[in-house]
PDB file of C-alpha atoms in Angstrom:
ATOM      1  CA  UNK A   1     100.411  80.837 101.214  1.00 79.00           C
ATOM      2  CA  UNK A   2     103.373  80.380 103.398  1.00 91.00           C
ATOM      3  CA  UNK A   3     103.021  82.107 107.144  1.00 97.00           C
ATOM      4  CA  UNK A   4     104.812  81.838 110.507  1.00 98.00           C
ATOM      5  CA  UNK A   5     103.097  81.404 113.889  1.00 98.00           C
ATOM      6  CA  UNK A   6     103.939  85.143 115.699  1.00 98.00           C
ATOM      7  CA  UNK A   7     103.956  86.201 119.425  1.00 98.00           C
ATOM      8  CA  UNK A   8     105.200  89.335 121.051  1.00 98.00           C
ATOM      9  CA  UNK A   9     104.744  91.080 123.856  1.00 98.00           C
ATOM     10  CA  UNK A  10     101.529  93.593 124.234  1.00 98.00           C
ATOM     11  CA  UNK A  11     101.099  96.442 126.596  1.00 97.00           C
ATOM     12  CA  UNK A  12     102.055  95.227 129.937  1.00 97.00           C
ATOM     13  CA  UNK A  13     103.853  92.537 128.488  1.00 97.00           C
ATOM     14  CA  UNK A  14     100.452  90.316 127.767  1.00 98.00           C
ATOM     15  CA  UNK A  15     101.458  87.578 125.431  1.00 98.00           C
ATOM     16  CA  UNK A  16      99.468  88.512 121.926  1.00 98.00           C
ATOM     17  CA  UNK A  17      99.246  85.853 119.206  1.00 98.00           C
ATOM     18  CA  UNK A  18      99.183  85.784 115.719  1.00 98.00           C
ATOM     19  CA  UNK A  19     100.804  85.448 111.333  1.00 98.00           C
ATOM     20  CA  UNK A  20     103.055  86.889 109.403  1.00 98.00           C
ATOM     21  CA  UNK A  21     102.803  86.690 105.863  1.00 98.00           C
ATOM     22  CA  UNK A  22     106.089  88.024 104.032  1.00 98.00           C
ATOM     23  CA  UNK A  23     105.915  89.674 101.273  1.00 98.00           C
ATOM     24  CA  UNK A  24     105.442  87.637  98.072  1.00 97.00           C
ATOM     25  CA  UNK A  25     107.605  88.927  94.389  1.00 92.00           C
ATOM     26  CA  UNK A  26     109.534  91.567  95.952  1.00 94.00           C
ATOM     27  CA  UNK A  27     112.343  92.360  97.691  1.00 88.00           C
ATOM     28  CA  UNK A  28     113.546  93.335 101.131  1.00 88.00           C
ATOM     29  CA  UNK A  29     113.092  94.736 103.391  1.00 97.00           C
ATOM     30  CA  UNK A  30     109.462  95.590 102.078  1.00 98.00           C
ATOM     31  CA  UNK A  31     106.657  97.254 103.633  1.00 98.00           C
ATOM     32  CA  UNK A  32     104.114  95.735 106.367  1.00 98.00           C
ATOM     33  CA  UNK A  33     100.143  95.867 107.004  1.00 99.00           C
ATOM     34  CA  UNK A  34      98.715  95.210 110.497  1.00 99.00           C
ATOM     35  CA  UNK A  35      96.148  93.819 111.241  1.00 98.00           C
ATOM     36  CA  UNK A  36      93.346  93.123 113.397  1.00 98.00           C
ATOM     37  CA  UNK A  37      89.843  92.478 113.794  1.00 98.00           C
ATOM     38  CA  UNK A  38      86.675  94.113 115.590  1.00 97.00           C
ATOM     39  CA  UNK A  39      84.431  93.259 118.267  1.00 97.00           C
ATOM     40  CA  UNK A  40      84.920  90.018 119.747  1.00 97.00           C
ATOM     41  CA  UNK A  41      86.442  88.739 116.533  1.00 98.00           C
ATOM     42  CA  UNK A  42      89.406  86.709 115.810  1.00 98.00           C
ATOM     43  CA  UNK A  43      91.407  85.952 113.469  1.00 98.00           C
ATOM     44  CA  UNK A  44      89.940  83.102 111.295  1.00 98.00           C
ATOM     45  CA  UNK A  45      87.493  84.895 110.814  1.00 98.00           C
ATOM     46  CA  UNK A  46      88.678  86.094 107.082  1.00 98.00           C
ATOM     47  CA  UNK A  47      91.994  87.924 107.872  1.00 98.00           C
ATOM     48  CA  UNK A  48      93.987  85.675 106.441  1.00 98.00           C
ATOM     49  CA  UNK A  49      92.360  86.668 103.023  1.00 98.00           C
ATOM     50  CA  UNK A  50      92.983  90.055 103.561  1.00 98.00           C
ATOM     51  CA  UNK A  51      96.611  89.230 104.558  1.00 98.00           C
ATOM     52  CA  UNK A  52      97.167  87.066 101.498  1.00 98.00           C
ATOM     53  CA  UNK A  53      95.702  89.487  99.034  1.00 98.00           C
ATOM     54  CA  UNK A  54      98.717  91.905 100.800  1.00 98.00           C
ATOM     55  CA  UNK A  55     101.673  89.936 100.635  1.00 98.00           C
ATOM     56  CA  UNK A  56     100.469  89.196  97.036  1.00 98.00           C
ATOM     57  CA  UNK A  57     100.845  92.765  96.414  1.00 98.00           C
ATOM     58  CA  UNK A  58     104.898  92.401  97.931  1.00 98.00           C
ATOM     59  CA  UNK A  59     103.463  93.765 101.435  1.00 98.00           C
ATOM     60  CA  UNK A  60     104.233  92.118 104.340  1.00 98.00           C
ATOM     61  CA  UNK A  61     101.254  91.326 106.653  1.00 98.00           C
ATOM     62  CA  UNK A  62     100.835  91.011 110.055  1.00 98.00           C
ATOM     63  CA  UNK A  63      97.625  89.378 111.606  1.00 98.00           C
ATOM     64  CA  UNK A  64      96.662  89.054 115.453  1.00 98.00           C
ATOM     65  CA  UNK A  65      94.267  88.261 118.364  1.00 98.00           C
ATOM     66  CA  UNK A  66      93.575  91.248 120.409  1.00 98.00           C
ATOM     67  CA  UNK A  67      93.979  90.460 124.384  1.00 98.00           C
ATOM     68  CA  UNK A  68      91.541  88.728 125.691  1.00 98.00           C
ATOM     69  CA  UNK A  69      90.622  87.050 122.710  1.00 98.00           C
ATOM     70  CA  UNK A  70      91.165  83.883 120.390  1.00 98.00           C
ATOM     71  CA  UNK A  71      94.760  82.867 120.479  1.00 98.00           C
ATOM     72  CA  UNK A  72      96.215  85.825 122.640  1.00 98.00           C
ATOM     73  CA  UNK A  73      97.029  86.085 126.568  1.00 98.00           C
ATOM     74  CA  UNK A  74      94.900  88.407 129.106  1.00 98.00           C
ATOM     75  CA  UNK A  75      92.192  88.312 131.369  1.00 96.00           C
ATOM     76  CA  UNK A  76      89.159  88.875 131.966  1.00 97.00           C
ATOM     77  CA  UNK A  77      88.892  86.526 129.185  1.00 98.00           C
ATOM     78  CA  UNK A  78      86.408  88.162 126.028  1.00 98.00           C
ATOM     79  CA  UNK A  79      86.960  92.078 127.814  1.00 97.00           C
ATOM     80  CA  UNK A  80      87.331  94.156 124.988  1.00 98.00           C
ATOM     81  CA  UNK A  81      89.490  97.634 126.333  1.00 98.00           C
ATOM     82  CA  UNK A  82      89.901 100.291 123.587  1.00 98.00           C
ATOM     83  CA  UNK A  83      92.602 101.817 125.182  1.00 98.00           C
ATOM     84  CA  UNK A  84      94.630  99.034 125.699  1.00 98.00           C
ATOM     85  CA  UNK A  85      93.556  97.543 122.194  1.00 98.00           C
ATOM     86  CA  UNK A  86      95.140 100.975 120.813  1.00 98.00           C
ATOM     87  CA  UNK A  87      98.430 100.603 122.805  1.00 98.00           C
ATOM     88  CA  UNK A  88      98.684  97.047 121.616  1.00 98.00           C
ATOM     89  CA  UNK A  89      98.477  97.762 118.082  1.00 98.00           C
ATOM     90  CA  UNK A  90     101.547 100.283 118.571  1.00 98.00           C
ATOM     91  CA  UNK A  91     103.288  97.395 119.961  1.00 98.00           C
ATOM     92  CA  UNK A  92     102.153  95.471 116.985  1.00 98.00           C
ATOM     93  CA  UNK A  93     104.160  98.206 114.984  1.00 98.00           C
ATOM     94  CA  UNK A  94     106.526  97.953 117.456  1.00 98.00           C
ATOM     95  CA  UNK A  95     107.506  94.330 116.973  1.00 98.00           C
ATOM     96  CA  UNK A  96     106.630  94.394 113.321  1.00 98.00           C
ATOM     97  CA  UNK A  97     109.884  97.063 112.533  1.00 98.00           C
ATOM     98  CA  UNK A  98     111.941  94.523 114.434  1.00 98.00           C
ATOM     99  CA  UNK A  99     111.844  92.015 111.898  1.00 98.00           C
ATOM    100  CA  UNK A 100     114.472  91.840 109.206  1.00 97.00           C
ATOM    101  CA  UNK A 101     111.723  91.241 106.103  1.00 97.00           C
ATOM    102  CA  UNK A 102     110.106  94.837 107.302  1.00 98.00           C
ATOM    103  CA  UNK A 103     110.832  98.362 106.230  1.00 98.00           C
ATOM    104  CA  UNK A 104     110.020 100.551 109.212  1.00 97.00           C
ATOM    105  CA  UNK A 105     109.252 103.344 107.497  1.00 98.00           C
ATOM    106  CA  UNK A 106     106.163 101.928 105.526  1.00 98.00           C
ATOM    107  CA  UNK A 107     103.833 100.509 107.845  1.00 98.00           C
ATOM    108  CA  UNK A 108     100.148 100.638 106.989  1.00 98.00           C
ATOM    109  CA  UNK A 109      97.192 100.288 109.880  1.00 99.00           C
ATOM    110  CA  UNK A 110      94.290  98.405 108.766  1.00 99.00           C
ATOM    111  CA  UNK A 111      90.848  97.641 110.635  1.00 98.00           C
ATOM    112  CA  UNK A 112      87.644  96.648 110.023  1.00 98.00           C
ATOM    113  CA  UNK A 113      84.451  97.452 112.468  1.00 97.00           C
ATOM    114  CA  UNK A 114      85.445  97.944 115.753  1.00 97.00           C
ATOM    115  CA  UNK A 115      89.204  97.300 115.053  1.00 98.00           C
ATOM    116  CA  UNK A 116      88.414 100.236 112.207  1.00 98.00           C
ATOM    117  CA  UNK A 117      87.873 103.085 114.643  1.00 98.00           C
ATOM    118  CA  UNK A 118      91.189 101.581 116.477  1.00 98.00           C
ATOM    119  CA  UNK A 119      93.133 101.596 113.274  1.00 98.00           C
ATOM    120  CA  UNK A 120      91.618 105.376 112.807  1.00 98.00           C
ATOM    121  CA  UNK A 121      93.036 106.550 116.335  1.00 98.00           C
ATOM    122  CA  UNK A 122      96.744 104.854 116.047  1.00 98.00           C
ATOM    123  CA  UNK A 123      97.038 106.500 112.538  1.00 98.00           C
ATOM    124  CA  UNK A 124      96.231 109.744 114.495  1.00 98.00           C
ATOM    125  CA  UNK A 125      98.416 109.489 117.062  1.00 98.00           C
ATOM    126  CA  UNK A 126     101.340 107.297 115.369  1.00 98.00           C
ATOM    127  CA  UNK A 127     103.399 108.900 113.425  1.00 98.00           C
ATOM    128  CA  UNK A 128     104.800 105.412 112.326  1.00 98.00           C
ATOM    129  CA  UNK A 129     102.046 104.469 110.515  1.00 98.00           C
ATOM    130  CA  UNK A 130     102.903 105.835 106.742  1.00 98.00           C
ATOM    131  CA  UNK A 131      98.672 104.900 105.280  1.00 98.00           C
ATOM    132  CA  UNK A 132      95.894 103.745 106.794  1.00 99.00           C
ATOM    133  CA  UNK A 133      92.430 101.782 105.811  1.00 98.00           C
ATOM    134  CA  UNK A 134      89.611 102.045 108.071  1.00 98.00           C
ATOM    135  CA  UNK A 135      86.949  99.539 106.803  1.00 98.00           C
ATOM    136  CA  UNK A 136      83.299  99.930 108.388  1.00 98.00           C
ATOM    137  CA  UNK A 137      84.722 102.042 110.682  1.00 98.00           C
ATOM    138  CA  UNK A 138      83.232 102.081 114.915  1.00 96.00           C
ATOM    139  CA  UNK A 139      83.550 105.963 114.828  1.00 97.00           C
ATOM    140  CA  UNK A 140      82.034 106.957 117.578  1.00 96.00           C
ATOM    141  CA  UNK A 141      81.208 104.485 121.166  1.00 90.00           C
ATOM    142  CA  UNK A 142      78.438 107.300 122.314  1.00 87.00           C
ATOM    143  CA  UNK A 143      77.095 107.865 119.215  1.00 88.00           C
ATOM    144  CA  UNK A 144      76.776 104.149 118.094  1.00 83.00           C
ATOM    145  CA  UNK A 145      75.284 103.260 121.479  1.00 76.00           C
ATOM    146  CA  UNK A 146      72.942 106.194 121.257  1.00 74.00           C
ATOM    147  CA  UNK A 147      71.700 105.105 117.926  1.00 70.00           C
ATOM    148  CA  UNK A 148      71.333 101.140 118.292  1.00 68.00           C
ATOM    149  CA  UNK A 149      69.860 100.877 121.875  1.00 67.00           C
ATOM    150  CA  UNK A 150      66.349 101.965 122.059  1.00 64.00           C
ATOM    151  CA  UNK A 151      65.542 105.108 124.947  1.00 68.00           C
ATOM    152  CA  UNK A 152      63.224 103.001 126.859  1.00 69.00           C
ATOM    153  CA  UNK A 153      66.402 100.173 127.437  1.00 68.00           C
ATOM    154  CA  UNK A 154      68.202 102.521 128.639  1.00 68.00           C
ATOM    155  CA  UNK A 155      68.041 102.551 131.824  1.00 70.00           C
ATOM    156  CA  UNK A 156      67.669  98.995 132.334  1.00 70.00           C
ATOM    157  CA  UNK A 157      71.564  99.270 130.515  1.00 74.00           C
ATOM    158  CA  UNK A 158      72.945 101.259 132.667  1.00 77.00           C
ATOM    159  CA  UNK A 159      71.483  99.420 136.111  1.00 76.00           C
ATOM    160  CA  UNK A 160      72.908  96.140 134.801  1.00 79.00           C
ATOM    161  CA  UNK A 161      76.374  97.684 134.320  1.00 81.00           C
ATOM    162  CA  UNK A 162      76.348  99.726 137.444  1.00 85.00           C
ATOM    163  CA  UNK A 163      75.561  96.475 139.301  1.00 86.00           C
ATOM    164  CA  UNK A 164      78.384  95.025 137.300  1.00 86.00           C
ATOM    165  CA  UNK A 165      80.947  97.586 138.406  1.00 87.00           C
ATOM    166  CA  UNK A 166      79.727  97.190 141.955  1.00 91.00           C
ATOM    167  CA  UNK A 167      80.213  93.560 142.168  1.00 87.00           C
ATOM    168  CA  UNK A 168      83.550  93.968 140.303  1.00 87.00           C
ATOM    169  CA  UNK A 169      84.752  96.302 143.071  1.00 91.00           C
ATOM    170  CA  UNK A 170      83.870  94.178 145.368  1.00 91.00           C
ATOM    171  CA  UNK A 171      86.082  90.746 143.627  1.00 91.00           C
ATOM    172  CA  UNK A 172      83.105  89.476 141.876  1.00 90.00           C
ATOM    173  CA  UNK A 173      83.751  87.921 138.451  1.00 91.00           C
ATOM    174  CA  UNK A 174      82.682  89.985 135.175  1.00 93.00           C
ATOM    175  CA  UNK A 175      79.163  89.679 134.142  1.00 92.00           C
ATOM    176  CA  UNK A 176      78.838  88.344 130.765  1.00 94.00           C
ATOM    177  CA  UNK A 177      76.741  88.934 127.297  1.00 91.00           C
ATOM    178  CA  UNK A 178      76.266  87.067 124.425  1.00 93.00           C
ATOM    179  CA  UNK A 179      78.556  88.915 121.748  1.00 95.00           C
ATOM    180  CA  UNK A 180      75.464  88.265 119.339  1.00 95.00           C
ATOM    181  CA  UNK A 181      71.880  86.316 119.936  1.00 93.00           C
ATOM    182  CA  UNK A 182      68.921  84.721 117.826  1.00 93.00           C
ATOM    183  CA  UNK A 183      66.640  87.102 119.109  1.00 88.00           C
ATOM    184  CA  UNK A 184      66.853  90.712 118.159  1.00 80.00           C
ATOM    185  CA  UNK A 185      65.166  91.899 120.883  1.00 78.00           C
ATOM    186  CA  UNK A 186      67.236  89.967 123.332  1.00 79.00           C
ATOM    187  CA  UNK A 187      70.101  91.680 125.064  1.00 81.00           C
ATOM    188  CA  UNK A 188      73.711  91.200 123.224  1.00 86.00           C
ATOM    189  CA  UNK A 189      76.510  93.505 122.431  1.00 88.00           C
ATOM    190  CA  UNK A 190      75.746  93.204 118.669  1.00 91.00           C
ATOM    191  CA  UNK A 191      72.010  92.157 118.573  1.00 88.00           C
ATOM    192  CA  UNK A 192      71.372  92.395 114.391  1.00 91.00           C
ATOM    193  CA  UNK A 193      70.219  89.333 112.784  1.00 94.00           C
ATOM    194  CA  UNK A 194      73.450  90.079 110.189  1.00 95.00           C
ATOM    195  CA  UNK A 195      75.754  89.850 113.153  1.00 95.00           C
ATOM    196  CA  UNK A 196      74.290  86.785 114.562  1.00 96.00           C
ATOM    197  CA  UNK A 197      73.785  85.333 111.356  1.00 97.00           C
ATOM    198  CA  UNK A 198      77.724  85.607 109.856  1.00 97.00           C
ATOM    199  CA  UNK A 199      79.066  84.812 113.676  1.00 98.00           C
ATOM    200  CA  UNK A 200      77.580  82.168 114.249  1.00 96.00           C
ATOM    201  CA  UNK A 201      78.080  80.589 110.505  1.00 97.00           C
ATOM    202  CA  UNK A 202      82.183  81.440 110.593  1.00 98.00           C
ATOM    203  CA  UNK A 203      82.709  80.306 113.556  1.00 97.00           C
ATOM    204  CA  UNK A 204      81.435  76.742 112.534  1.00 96.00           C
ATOM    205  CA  UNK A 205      82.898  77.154 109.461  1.00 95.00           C
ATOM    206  CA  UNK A 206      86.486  78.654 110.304  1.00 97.00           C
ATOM    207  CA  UNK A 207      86.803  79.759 113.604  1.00 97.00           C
ATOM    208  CA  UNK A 208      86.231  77.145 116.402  1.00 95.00           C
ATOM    209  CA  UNK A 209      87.394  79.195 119.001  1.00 95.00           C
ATOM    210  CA  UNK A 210      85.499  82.493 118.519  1.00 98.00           C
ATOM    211  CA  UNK A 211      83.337  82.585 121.847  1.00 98.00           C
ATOM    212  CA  UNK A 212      79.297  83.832 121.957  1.00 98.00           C
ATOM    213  CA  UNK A 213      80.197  86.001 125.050  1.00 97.00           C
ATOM    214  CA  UNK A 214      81.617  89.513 125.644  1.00 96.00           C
ATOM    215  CA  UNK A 215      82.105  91.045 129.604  1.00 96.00           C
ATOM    216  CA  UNK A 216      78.910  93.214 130.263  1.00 91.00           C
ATOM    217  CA  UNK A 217      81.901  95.972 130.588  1.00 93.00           C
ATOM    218  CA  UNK A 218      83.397  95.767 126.970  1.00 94.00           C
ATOM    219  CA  UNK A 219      80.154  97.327 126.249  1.00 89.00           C
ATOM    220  CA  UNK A 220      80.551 100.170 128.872  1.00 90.00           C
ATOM    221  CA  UNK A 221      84.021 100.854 127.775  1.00 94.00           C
ATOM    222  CA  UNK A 222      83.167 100.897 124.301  1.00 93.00           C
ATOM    223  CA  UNK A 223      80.735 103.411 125.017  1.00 91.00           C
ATOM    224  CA  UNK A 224      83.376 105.550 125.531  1.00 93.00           C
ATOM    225  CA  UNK A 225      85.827 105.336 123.038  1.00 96.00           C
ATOM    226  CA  UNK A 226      85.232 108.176 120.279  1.00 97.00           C
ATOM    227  CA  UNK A 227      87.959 107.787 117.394  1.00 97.00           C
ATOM    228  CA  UNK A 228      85.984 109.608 114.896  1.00 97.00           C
ATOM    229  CA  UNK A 229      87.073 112.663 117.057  1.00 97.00           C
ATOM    230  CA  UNK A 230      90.757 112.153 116.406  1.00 97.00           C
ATOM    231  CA  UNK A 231      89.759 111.805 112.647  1.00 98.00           C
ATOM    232  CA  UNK A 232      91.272 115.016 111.642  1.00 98.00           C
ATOM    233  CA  UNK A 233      94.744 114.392 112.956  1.00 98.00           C
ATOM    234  CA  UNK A 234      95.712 112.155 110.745  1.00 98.00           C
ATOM    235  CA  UNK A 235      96.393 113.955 108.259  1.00 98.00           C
ATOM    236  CA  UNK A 236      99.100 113.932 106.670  1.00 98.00           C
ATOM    237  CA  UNK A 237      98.995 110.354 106.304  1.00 98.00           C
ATOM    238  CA  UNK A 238      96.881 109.071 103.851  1.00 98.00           C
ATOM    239  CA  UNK A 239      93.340 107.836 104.765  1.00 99.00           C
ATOM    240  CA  UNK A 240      91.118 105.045 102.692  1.00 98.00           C
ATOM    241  CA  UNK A 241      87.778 104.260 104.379  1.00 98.00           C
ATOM    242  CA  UNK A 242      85.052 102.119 103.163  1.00 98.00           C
ATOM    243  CA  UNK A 243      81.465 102.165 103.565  1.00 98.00           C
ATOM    244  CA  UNK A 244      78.292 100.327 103.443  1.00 97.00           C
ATOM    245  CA  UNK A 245      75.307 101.738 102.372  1.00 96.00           C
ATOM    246  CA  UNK A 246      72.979  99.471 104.493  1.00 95.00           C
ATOM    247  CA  UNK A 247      75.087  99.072 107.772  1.00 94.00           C
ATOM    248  CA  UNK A 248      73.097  98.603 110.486  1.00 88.00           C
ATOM    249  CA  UNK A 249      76.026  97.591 112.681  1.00 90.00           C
ATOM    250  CA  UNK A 250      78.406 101.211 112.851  1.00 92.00           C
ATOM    251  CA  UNK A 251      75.839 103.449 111.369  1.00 91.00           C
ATOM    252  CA  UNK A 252      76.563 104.280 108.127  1.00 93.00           C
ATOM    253  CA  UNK A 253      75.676 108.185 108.342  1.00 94.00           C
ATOM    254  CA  UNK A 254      78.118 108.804 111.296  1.00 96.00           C
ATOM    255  CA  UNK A 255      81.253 107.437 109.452  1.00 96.00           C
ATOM    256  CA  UNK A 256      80.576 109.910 105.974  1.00 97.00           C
ATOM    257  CA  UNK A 257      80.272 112.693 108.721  1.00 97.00           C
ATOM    258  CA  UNK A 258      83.529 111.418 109.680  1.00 98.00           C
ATOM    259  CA  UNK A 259      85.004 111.209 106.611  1.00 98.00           C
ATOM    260  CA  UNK A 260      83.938 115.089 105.948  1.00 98.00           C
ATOM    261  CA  UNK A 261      85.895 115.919 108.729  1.00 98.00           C
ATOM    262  CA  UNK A 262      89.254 113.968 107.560  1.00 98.00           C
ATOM    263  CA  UNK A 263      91.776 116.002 106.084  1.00 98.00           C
ATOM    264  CA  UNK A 264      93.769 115.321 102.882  1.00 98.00           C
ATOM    265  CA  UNK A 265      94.789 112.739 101.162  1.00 98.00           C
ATOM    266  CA  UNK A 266      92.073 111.138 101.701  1.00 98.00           C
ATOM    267  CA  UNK A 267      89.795 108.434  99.695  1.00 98.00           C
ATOM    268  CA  UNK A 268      86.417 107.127 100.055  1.00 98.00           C
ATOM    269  CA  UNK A 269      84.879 103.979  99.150  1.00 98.00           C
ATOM    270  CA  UNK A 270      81.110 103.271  99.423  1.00 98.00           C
ATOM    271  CA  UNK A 271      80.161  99.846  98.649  1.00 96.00           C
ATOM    272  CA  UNK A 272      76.696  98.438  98.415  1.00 95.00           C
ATOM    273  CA  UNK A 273      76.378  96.080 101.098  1.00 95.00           C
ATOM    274  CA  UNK A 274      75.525  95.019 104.869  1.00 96.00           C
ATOM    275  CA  UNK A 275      78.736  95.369 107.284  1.00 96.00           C
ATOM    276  CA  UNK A 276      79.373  91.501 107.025  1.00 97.00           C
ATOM    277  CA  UNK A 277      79.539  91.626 103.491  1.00 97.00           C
ATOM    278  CA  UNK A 278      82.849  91.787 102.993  1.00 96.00           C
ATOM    279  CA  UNK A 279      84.389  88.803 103.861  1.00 96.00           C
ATOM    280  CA  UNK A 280      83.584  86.808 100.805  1.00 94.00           C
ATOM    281  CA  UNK A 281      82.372  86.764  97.609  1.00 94.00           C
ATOM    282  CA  UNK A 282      82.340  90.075  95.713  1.00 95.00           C
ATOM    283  CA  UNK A 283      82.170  92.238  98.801  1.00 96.00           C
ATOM    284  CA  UNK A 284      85.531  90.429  99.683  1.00 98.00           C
ATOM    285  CA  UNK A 285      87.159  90.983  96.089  1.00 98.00           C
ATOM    286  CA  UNK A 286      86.224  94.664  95.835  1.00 97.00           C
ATOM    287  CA  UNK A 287      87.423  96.257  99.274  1.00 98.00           C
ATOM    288  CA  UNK A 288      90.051  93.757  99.740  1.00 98.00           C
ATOM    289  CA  UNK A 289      91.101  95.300  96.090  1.00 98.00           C
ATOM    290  CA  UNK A 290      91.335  98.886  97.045  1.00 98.00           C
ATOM    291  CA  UNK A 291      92.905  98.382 100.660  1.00 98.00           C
ATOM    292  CA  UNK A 292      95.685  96.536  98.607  1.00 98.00           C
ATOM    293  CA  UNK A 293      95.934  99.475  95.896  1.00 98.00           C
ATOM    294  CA  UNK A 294      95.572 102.103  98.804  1.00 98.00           C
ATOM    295  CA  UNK A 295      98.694 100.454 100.126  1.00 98.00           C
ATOM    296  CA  UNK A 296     100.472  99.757  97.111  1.00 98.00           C
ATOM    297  CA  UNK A 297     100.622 103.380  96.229  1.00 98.00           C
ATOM    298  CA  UNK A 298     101.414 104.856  99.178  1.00 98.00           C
ATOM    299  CA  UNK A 299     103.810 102.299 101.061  1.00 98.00           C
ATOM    300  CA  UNK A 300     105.688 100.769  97.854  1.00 91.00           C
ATOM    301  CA  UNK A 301     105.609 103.607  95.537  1.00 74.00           C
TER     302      UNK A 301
END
C-alpha cells in the first residue's frame, strides 16, 4: 500500500516522524485515523496493519513515533511524558486537518496500551476528535503500578527514582531500565514474559530500531497519569474499547470498571487473548475489524 514519509512539528516544536496512508476507493477530502503506539513502542511494530486495514476502509491514516522514540526528535532519548505525549497527539490532529486529502471534521483517535489511555484523554478533552478506539487501554498509572509491583518492591522503587530525580537535579544523565527483561523477577518497566517475549521477537523481525531501555522516570511519570478518570467526558463522542480477558499487562478488571463509567455511545469488545495478541493472526483480524467498522460508521456515515 502506497504511503508518504510525514514530519511535523510536536509540542515545542520537537520534530515527530511518521506515514500517511490516504484513503483508498473514496473520495476527498475523506476522513483520518491517528495513530500511535504504547510504551516504548514504535511504529513497525504492526501499525502499519492497522493503518492499511483503514485506508482500505476510504479512511485516511496517520501513523507516528512519539518523542523520544523510534524515528521522532526529543531528548532524553526513550523518556516517555504523558503529558506531552497527549499535547503531541493534538498536534497530530493539528497537522493532519492541514492536509488537502483530510476532512477536519472526522478525525478518529486510536491507541493501543499505553498510547490507549492517551487516545482516551485527547478524545476527552478534544473536541476535534469525532470517534475514538481505545485498544487495551493504560487506564489508570496508580492503579496499574499498584497492581503489577509487588508491596515489598516498593520501596526499593521509589529510593531508586528518588535517587534518580536527585542526580537529575543536579545535571546527571537519566537512569535507565530495560523496557522489558528475560527474567520476571528482574526490574523492567514491563517485566511479563508476554511483553518480553513479543518485544524482543518484533523487533528482530520488524523493528530494528525499537530500543530495550526506558528512563527510570517514564516509569515515575507514568505513575501518574490517570486517563480512566477523564473517561466520562467523552461523551458525546463515540467510544469503542477492546479488551483482553487474560491481560496481565493493563489489568483487565480496571479497564471494564472504566468502561462502566463511559457514557453513551459507547461499545465494548472483549476478546479472548493476552495484550500482545493482537498484532497478528486472528487477534489482528478481529479488533483490527471492529476499530475499522467503529470508524466507518461514525466518521464516513
Amino acid at each position: 500500500m502506497t504511503r508518504e514519509d510525514i514530519e511535523f512539528n510536536g509540542e515545542g516544536g520537537v520534530t515527530l516522524r511518521g506515514w500517511f496512508y490516504p484513503a483508498q476507493n473514496t473520495t476527498t477530502p475523506a476522513p483520518v485515523v491517528v495513530l500511535t503506539h504504547g510504551m516504548s513502542g514504535v511504529k513497525e511494530m504492526y501499525l502499519d496493519e492497522y493503518a492499511s486495514v483503514f485506508a482500505e476502509a476510504g479512511l485516511n491514516a496517520l501513523v507516528y513515533d512519539h518523542r523520544n522514540f523510534g524515528d521522532s526528535d526529543g531528548s532524553p532519548r526513550q523518556e516517555l511524558d504523558p503529558v506531552l505525549q497527549v499535547r503531541d497527539y493534538r498536534n497530530a490532529i493539528t497537522y493532519a486537518t492541514t492536509r488537502p486529502e483530510v476532512d477536519k471534521a472526522r478525525v478518529g483517535a486510536w491507541g493501543t496500551s499505553f498510547s490507549g489511555g492517551i487516545a482516551l484523554m485527547v478524545a476527552a478533552i478534544d473536541r476535534r476528535v469525532k470517534a475514538v478506539v481505545a485498544q487495551v487501554p493504560m487506564i489508570s498509572g496508580p492503579a496499574t503500578l499498584d497492581r503489577l509491583i509487588r508491596p515489598d518492591f516498593l520501596p526499593h522503587v521509589r529510593g531508586n527514582l528518588d535517587a534518580d530525580r536527585l542526580n537529575r537535579f543536579a545535571g546527571g544523565e537519566p537512569a535507565m531500565l530495560p523496557a522489558v527483561s528475560a527474567d520476571p523477577m528482574g526490574q523492567a518497566a514491563m517485566p511479563q514474559p508476554d511483553a518480553y517475549e513479543w518485544f524482543t521477537k518484533v523487533s528482530l523481525d520488524r523493528a530494528p530500531n525499537w530500543k530495550n531501555e526506558i528512563t527510570a522516570r517514564s516509569l515515575e511519570m507514568a505513575g501518574e497519569f490517570d486517563p480512566g478518570s477523564f473517561i466520562a467526558q467523552i461523551s458525546p463522542t463515540p467510544l469503542l474499547m477492546v479488551i483482553a480477558d487474560e491481560d496481565a499487562c493493563t489489568p483487565y478488571a480496571l479497564a471494564f470498571d472504566a468502561y462502566e463509567r463511559a457514557r453513551e455511545p459507547k461499545q465494548l469488545v472483549v476478546t479472548h487473548g493476552g495484550h500482545f495478541d493482537f498484532y497478528e493472526g486472528p487477534g489482528f483480524d478481529e479488533v483490527s475489524a471492529a476499530a475499522r467498522d467503529h470508524f466507518v460508521k461514525h466518521l464516513r456515515a
